[in-house]
PDB file of C-alpha atoms and ligand atoms in Angstrom:
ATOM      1  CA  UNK A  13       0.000   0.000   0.000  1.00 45.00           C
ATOM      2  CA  UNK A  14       2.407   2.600   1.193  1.00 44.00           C
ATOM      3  CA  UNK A  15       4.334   2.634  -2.442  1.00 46.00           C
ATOM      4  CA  UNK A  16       0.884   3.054  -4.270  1.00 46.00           C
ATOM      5  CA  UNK A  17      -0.306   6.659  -5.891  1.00 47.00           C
ATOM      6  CA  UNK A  18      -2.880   8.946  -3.929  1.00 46.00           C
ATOM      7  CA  UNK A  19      -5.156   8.242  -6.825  1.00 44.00           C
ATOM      8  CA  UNK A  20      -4.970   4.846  -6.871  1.00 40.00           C
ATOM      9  CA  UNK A  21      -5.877   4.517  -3.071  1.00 42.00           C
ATOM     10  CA  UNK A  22      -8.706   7.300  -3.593  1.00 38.00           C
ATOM     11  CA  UNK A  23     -10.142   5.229  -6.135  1.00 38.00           C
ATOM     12  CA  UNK A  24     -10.063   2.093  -3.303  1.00 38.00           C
ATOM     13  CA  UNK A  25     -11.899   4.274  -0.720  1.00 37.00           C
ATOM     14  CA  UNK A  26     -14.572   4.963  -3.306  1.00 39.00           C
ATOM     15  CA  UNK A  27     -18.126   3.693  -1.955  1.00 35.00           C
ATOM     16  CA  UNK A  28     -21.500   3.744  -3.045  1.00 37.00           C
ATOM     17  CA  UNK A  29     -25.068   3.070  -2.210  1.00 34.00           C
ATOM     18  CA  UNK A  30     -25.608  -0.717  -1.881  1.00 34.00           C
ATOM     19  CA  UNK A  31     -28.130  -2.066  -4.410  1.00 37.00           C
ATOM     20  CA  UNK A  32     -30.520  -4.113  -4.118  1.00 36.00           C
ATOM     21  CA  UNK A  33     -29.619  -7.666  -5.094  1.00 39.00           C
ATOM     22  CA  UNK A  34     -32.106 -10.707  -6.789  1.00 37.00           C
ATOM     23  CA  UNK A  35     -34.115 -11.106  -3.019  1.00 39.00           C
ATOM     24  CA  UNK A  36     -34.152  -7.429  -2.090  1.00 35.00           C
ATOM     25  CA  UNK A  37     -31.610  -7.857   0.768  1.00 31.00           C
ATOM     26  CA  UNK A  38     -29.542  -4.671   1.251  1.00 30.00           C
ATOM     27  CA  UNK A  39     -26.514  -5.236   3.219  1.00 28.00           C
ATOM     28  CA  UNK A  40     -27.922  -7.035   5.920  1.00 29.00           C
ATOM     29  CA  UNK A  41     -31.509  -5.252   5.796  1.00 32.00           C
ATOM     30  CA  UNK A  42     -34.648  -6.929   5.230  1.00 35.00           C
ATOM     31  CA  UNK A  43     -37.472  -5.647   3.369  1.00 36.00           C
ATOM     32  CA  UNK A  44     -40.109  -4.728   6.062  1.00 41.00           C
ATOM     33  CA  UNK A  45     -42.989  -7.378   6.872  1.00 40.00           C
ATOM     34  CA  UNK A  46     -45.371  -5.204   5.255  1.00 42.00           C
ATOM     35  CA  UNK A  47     -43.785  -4.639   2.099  1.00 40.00           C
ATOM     36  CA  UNK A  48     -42.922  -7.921   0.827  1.00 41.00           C
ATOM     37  CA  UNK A  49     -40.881  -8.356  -2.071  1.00 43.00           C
ATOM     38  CA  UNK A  50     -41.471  -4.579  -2.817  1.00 42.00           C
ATOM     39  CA  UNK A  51     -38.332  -3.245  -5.110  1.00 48.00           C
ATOM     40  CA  UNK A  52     -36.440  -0.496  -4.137  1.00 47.00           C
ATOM     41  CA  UNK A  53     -34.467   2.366  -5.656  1.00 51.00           C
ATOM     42  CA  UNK A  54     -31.294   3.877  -5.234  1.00 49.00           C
ATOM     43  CA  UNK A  55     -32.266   5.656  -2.112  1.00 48.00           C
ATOM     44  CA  UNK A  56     -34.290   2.990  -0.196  1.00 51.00           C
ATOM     45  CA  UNK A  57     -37.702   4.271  -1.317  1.00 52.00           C
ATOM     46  CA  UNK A  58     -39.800   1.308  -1.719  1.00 48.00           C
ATOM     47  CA  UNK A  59     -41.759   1.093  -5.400  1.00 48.00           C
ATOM     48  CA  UNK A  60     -45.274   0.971  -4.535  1.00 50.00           C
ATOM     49  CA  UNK A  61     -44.478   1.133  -1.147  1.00 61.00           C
ATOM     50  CA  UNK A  62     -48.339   1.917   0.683  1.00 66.00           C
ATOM     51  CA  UNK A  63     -46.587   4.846   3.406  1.00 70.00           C
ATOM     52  CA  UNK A  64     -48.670   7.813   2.390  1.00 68.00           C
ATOM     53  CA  UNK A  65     -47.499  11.041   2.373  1.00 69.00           C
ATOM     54  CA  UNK A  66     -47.679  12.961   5.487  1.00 66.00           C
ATOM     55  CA  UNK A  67     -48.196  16.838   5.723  1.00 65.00           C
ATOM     56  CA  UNK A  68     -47.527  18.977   8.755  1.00 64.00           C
ATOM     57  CA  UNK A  69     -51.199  20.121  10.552  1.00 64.00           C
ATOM     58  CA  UNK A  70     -51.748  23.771  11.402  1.00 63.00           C
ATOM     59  CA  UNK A  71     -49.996  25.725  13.823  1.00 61.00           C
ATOM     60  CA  UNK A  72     -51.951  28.521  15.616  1.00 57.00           C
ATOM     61  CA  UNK A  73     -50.365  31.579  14.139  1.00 58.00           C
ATOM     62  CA  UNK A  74     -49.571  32.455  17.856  1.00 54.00           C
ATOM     63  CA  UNK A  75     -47.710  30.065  18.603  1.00 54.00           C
ATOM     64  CA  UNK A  76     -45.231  30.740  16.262  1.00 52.00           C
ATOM     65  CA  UNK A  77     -45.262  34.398  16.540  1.00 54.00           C
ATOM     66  CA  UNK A  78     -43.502  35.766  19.563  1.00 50.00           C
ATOM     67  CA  UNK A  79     -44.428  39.109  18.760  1.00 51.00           C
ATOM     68  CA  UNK A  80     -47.955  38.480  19.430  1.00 49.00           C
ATOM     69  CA  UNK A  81     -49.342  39.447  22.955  1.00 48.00           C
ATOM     70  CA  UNK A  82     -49.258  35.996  25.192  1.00 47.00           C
ATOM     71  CA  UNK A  83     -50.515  37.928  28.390  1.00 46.00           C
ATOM     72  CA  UNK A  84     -53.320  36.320  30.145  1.00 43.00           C
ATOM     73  CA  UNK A  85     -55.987  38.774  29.218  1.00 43.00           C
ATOM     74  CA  UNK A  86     -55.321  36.614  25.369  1.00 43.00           C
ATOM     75  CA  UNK A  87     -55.383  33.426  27.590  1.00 41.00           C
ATOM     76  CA  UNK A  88     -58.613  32.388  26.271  1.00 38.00           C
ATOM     77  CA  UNK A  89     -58.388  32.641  22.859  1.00 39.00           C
ATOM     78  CA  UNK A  90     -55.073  30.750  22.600  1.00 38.00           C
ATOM     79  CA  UNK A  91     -57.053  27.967  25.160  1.00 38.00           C
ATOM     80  CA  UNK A  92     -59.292  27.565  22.449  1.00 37.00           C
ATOM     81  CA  UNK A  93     -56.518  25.817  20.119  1.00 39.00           C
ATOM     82  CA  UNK A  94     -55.233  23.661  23.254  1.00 46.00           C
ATOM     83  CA  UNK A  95     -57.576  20.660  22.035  1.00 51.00           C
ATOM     84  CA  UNK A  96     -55.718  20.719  18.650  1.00 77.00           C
ATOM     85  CA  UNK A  97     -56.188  17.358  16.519  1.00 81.00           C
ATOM     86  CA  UNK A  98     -53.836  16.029  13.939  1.00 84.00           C
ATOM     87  CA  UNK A  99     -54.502  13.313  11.106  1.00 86.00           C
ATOM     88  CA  UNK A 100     -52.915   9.545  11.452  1.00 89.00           C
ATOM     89  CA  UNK A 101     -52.414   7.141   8.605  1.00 88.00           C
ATOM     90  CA  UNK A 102     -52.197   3.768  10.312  1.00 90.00           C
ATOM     91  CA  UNK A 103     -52.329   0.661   7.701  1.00 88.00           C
ATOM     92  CA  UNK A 104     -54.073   2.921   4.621  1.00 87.00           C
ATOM     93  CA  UNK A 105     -56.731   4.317   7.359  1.00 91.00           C
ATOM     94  CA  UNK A 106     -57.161   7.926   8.269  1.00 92.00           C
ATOM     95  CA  UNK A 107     -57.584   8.771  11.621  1.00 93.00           C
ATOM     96  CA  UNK A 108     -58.275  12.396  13.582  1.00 91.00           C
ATOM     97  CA  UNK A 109     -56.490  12.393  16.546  1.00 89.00           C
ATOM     98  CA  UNK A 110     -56.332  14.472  19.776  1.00 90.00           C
ATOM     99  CA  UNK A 111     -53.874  13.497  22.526  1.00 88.00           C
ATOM    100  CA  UNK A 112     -56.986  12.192  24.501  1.00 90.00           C
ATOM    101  CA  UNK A 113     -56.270   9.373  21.990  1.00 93.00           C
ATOM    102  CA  UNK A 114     -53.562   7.976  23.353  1.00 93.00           C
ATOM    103  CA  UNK A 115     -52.507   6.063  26.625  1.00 95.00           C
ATOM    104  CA  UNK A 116     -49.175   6.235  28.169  1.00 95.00           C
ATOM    105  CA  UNK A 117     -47.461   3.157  28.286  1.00 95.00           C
ATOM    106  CA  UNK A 118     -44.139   4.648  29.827  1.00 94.00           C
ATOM    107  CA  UNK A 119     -40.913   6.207  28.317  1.00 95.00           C
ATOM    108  CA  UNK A 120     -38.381   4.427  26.092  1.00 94.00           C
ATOM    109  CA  UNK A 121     -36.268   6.929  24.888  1.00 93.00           C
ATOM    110  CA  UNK A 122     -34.508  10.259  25.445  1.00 92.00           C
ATOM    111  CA  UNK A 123     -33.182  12.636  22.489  1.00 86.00           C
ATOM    112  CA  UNK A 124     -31.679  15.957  22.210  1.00 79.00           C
ATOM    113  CA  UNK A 125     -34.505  17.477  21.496  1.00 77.00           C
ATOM    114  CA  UNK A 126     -37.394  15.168  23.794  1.00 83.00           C
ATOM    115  CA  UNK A 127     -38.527  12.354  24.908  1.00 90.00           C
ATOM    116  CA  UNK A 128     -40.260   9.293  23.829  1.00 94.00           C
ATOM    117  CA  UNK A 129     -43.027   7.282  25.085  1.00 95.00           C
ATOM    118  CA  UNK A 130     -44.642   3.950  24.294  1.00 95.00           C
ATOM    119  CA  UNK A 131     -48.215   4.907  23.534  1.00 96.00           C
ATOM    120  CA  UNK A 132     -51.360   3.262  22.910  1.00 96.00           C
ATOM    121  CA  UNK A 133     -53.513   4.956  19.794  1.00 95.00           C
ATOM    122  CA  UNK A 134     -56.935   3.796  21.062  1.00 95.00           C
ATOM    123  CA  UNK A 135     -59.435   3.621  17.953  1.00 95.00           C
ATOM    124  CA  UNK A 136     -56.708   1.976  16.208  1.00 95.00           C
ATOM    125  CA  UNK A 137     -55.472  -0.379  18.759  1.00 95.00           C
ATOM    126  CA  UNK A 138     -51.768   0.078  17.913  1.00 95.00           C
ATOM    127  CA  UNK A 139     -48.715   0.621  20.153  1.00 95.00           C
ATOM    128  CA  UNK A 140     -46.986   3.397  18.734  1.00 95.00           C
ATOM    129  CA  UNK A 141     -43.639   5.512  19.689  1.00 94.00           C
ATOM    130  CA  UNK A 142     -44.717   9.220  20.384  1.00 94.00           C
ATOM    131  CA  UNK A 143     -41.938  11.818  20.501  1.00 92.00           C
ATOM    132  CA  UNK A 144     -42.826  14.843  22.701  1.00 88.00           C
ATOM    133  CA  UNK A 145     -40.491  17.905  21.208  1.00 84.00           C
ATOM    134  CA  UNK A 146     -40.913  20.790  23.348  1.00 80.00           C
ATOM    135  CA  UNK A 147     -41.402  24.231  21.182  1.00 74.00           C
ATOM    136  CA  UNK A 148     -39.961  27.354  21.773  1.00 67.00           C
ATOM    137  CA  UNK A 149     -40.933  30.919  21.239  1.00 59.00           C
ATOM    138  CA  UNK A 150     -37.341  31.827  19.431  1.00 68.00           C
ATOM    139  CA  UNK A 151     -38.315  32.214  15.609  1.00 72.00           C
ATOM    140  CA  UNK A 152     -34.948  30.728  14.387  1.00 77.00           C
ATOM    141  CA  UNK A 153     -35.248  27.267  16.317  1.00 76.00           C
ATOM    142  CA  UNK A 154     -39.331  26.716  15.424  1.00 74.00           C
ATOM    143  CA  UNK A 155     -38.058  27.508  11.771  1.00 78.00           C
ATOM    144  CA  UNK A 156     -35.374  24.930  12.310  1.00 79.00           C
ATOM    145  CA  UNK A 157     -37.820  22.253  13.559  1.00 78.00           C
ATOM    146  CA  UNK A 158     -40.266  23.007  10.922  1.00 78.00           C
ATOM    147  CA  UNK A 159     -38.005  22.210   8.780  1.00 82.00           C
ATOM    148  CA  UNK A 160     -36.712  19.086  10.362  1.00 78.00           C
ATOM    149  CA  UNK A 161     -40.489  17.836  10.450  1.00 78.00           C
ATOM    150  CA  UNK A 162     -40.693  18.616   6.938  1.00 81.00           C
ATOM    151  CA  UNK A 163     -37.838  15.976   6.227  1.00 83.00           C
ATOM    152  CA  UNK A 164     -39.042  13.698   8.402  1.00 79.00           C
ATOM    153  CA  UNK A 165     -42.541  13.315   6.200  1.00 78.00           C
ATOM    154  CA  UNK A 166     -40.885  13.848   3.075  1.00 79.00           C
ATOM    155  CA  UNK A 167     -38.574  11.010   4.012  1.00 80.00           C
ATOM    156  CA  UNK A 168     -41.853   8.762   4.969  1.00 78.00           C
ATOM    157  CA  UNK A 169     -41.629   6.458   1.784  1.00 78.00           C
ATOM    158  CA  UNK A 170     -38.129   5.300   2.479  1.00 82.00           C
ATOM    159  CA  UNK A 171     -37.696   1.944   4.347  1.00 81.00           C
ATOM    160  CA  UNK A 172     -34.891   2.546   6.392  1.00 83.00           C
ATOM    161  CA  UNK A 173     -36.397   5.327   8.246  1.00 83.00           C
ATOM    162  CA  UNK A 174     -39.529   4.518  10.106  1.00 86.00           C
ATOM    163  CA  UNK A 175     -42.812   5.010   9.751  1.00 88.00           C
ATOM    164  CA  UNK A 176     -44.090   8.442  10.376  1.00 89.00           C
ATOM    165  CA  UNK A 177     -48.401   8.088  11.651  1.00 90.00           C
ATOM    166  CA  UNK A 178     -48.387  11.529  12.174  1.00 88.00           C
ATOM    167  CA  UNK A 179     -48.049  14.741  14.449  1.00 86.00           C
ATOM    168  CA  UNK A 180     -49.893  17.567  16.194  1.00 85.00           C
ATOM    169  CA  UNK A 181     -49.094  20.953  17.973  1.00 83.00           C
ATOM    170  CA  UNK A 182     -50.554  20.738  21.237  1.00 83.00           C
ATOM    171  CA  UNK A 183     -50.113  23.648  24.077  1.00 77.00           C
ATOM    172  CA  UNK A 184     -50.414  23.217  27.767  1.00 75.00           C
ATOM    173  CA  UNK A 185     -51.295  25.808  30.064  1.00 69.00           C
ATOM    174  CA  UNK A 186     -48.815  26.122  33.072  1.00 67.00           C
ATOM    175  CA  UNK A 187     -49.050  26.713  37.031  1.00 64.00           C
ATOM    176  CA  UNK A 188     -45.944  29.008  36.334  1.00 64.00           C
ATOM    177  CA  UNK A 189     -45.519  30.633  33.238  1.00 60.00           C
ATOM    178  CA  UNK A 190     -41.937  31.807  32.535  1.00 61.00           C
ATOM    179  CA  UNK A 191     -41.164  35.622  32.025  1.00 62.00           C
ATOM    180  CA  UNK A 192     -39.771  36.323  29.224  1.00 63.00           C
ATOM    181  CA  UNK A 193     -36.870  38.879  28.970  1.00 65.00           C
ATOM    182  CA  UNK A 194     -39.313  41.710  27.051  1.00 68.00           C
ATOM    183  CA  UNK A 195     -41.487  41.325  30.295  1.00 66.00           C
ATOM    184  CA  UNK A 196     -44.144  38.772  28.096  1.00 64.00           C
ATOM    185  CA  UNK A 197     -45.702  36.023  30.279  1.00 64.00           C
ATOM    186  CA  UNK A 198     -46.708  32.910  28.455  1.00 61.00           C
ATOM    187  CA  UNK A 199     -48.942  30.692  30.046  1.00 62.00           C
ATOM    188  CA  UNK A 200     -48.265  28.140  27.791  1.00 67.00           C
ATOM    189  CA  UNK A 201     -45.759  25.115  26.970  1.00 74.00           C
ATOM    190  CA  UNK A 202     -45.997  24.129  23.296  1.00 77.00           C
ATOM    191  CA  UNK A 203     -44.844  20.742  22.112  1.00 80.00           C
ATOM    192  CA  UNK A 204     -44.833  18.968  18.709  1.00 80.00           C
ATOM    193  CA  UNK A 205     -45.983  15.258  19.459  1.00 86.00           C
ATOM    194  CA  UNK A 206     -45.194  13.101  16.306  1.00 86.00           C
ATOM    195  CA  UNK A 207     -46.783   9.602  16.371  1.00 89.00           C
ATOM    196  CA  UNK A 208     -44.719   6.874  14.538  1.00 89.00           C
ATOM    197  CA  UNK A 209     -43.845   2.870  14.664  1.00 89.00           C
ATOM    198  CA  UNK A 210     -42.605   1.669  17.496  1.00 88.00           C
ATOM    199  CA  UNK A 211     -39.531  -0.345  15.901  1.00 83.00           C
ATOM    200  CA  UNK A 212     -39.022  -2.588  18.834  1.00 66.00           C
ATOM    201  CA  UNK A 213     -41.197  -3.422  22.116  1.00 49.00           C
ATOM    202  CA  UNK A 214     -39.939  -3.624  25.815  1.00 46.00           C
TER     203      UNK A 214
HETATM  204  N1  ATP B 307     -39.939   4.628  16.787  1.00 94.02           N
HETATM  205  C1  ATP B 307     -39.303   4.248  17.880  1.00 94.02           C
HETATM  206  N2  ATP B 307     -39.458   2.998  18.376  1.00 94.02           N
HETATM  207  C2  ATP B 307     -38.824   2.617  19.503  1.00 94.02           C
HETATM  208  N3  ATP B 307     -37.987   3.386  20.206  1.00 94.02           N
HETATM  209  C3  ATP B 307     -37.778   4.636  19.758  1.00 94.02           C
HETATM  210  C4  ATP B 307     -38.418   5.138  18.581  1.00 94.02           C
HETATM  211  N4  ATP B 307     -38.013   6.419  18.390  1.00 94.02           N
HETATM  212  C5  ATP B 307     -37.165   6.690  19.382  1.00 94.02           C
HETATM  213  N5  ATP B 307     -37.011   5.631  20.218  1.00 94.02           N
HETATM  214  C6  ATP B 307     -36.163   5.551  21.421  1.00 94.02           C
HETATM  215  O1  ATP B 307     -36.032   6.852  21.965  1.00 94.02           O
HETATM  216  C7  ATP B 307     -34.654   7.257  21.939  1.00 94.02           C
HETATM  217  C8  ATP B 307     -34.583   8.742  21.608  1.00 94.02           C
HETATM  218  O2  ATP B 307     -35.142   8.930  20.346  1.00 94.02           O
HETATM  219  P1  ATP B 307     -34.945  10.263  19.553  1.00 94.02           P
HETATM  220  O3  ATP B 307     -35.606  10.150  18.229  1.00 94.02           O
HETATM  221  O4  ATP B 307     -35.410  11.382  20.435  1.00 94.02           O
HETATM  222  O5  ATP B 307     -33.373  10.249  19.422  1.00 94.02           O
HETATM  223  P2  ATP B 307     -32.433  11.227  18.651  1.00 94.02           P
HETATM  224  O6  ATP B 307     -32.580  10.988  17.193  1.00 94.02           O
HETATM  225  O7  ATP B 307     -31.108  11.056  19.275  1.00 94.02           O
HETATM  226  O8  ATP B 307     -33.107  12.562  19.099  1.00 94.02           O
HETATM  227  P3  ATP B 307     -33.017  14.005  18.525  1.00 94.02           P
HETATM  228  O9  ATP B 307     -33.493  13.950  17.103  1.00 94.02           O
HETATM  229  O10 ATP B 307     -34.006  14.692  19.443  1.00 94.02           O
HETATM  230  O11 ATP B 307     -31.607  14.435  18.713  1.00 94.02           O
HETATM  231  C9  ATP B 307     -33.991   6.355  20.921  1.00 94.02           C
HETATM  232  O12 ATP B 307     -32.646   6.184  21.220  1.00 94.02           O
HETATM  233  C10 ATP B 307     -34.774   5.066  21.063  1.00 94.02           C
HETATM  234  O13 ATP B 307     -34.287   4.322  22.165  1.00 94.02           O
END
C-alpha cells in the first residue's frame, strides 16, 4: 500500500449506495414485513411502497409568533386551540387524533430534542412511539424544527427510516408561566408530538 499513488488509493476508498440484489436484501436489511418483495431504488424508497405522504397540521399563528401578545388577558383565545387534533395514517386508514387518543405506556427513549413514550392509539389499537419535542418561542429554532419535520414526512416512503403516523401541535397551560426577557408572560408550553412505529417493544 504505502508505495501506491494517492489516486490509486482514492479510487479504493470509493463507496457507493448498496443495491438491491435478486431477493431485495440490502446489506444485511430486510425488506419490512409489510412490504414484501417490494423493489427499491437507489435511495431505499420502496416502489409501490403503501406509506402515504404525510403533511404537517396547522400551527396557531400564535404560537409561532412571539411578537404576538401571550398575556393572560389573550389566555382564552389561545385555550381555544389547546384541544388541537392532527390526522394519522395507520395501515391505509385515516384517523383524527387528539392526545386524549392515546394512553401512556411509559418512556423508552430520550433525544436531544425530547422524549419518547410507548403509547397506545386507542381507535386503532396500535402501540406506537410518540416523541414529545418541546417548542420554543425563538423564531430561528421553530423555523429549524419546521423544517426538520418537513424531512421527516418527506422522508416517509423510504424503508430505512420509520414510519411516520403523524403529528400535532398541542399547548399546555402552566401553574408558572416563565417571564420572558421583554417582560411577556406565556402561560403556555408548546410541544410537537409526532406519532410513529414503534420499531421494537420492551
Ligand atoms: N420509533 C421508535 N421505536 C422505539 N424506540 C424509539 C423510537 N423512536 C425513538 N425511540 C427511542 O427513543 C430514543 C430517543 O429517540 P430520539 O428520536 O429522540 O433520538 P435522537 O434521534 O437522538 O433525538 P433528537 O433527534 O431529538 O436528537 C432512541 O434512542 C430510542 O431508544
Amino acid at each position: 500500500m504505502a508505495d501506491q499513488p494517492n489516486q490509486v488509493r482514492r479510487s479504493m476508498l470509493k463507496m457507493d449506495f448498496p443495491v438491491p440484489n435478486s431477493n431485495n436484501s440490502i446489506g444485511g436489511f430486510r425488506p419490512l414485513p409489510s412490504q414484501p418483495g417490494a423493489t427499491i431504488d437507489k435511495l431505499g424508497a420502496a416502489a409501490g411502497s403503501n406509506r402515504p405522504k404525510m403533511s404537517l397540521p396547522t400551527v396557531p399563528k400564535s404560537a409561532i409568533d412571539p411578537t404576538i401578545d401571550r398575556t393572560r388577558d389573550s389566555r382564552f383565545k389561545i385555550c381555544q386551540s389547546m384541544n388541537s387534533s392532527g390526522k394519522l395514517q395507520i395501515d391505509g386508514k385515516t384517523y383524527d387524533f387528539t392526545s386524549d387518543d392515546l394512553q401512556d405506556i411509559g418512556e423508552i427513549g430520550r433525544g436531544g430534542f425530547g422524549t419518547v413514550n410507548k403509547m397506545v392509539h386507542r381507535k386503532s389499537n396500535t402501540v406506537v412511539a410518540v416523541k414529545r419535542i418541546r417548542s420554543t418561542v425563538d423564531e430561528k429554532e421553530q423555523k429549524q424544527l419546521l423544517m426538520d419535520l418537513d424531512v421527516v414526512m418527506k422522508s416517509n416512503e423510504c424503508r430505512y427510516i420509520v414510519q411516520f403516523y403523524g403529528a400535532l401541535f398541542k399547548e399546555v397551560v402552566t401553574s408558572q408561566p416563565p417571564l420572558y426577557s421583554n417582560g411577556t408572560v406565556v402561560p403556555l408550553t408548546s410541544y410537537w408530538v409526532m406519532l410513529s412505529c414503534l420499531f421494537c417493544t420492551f
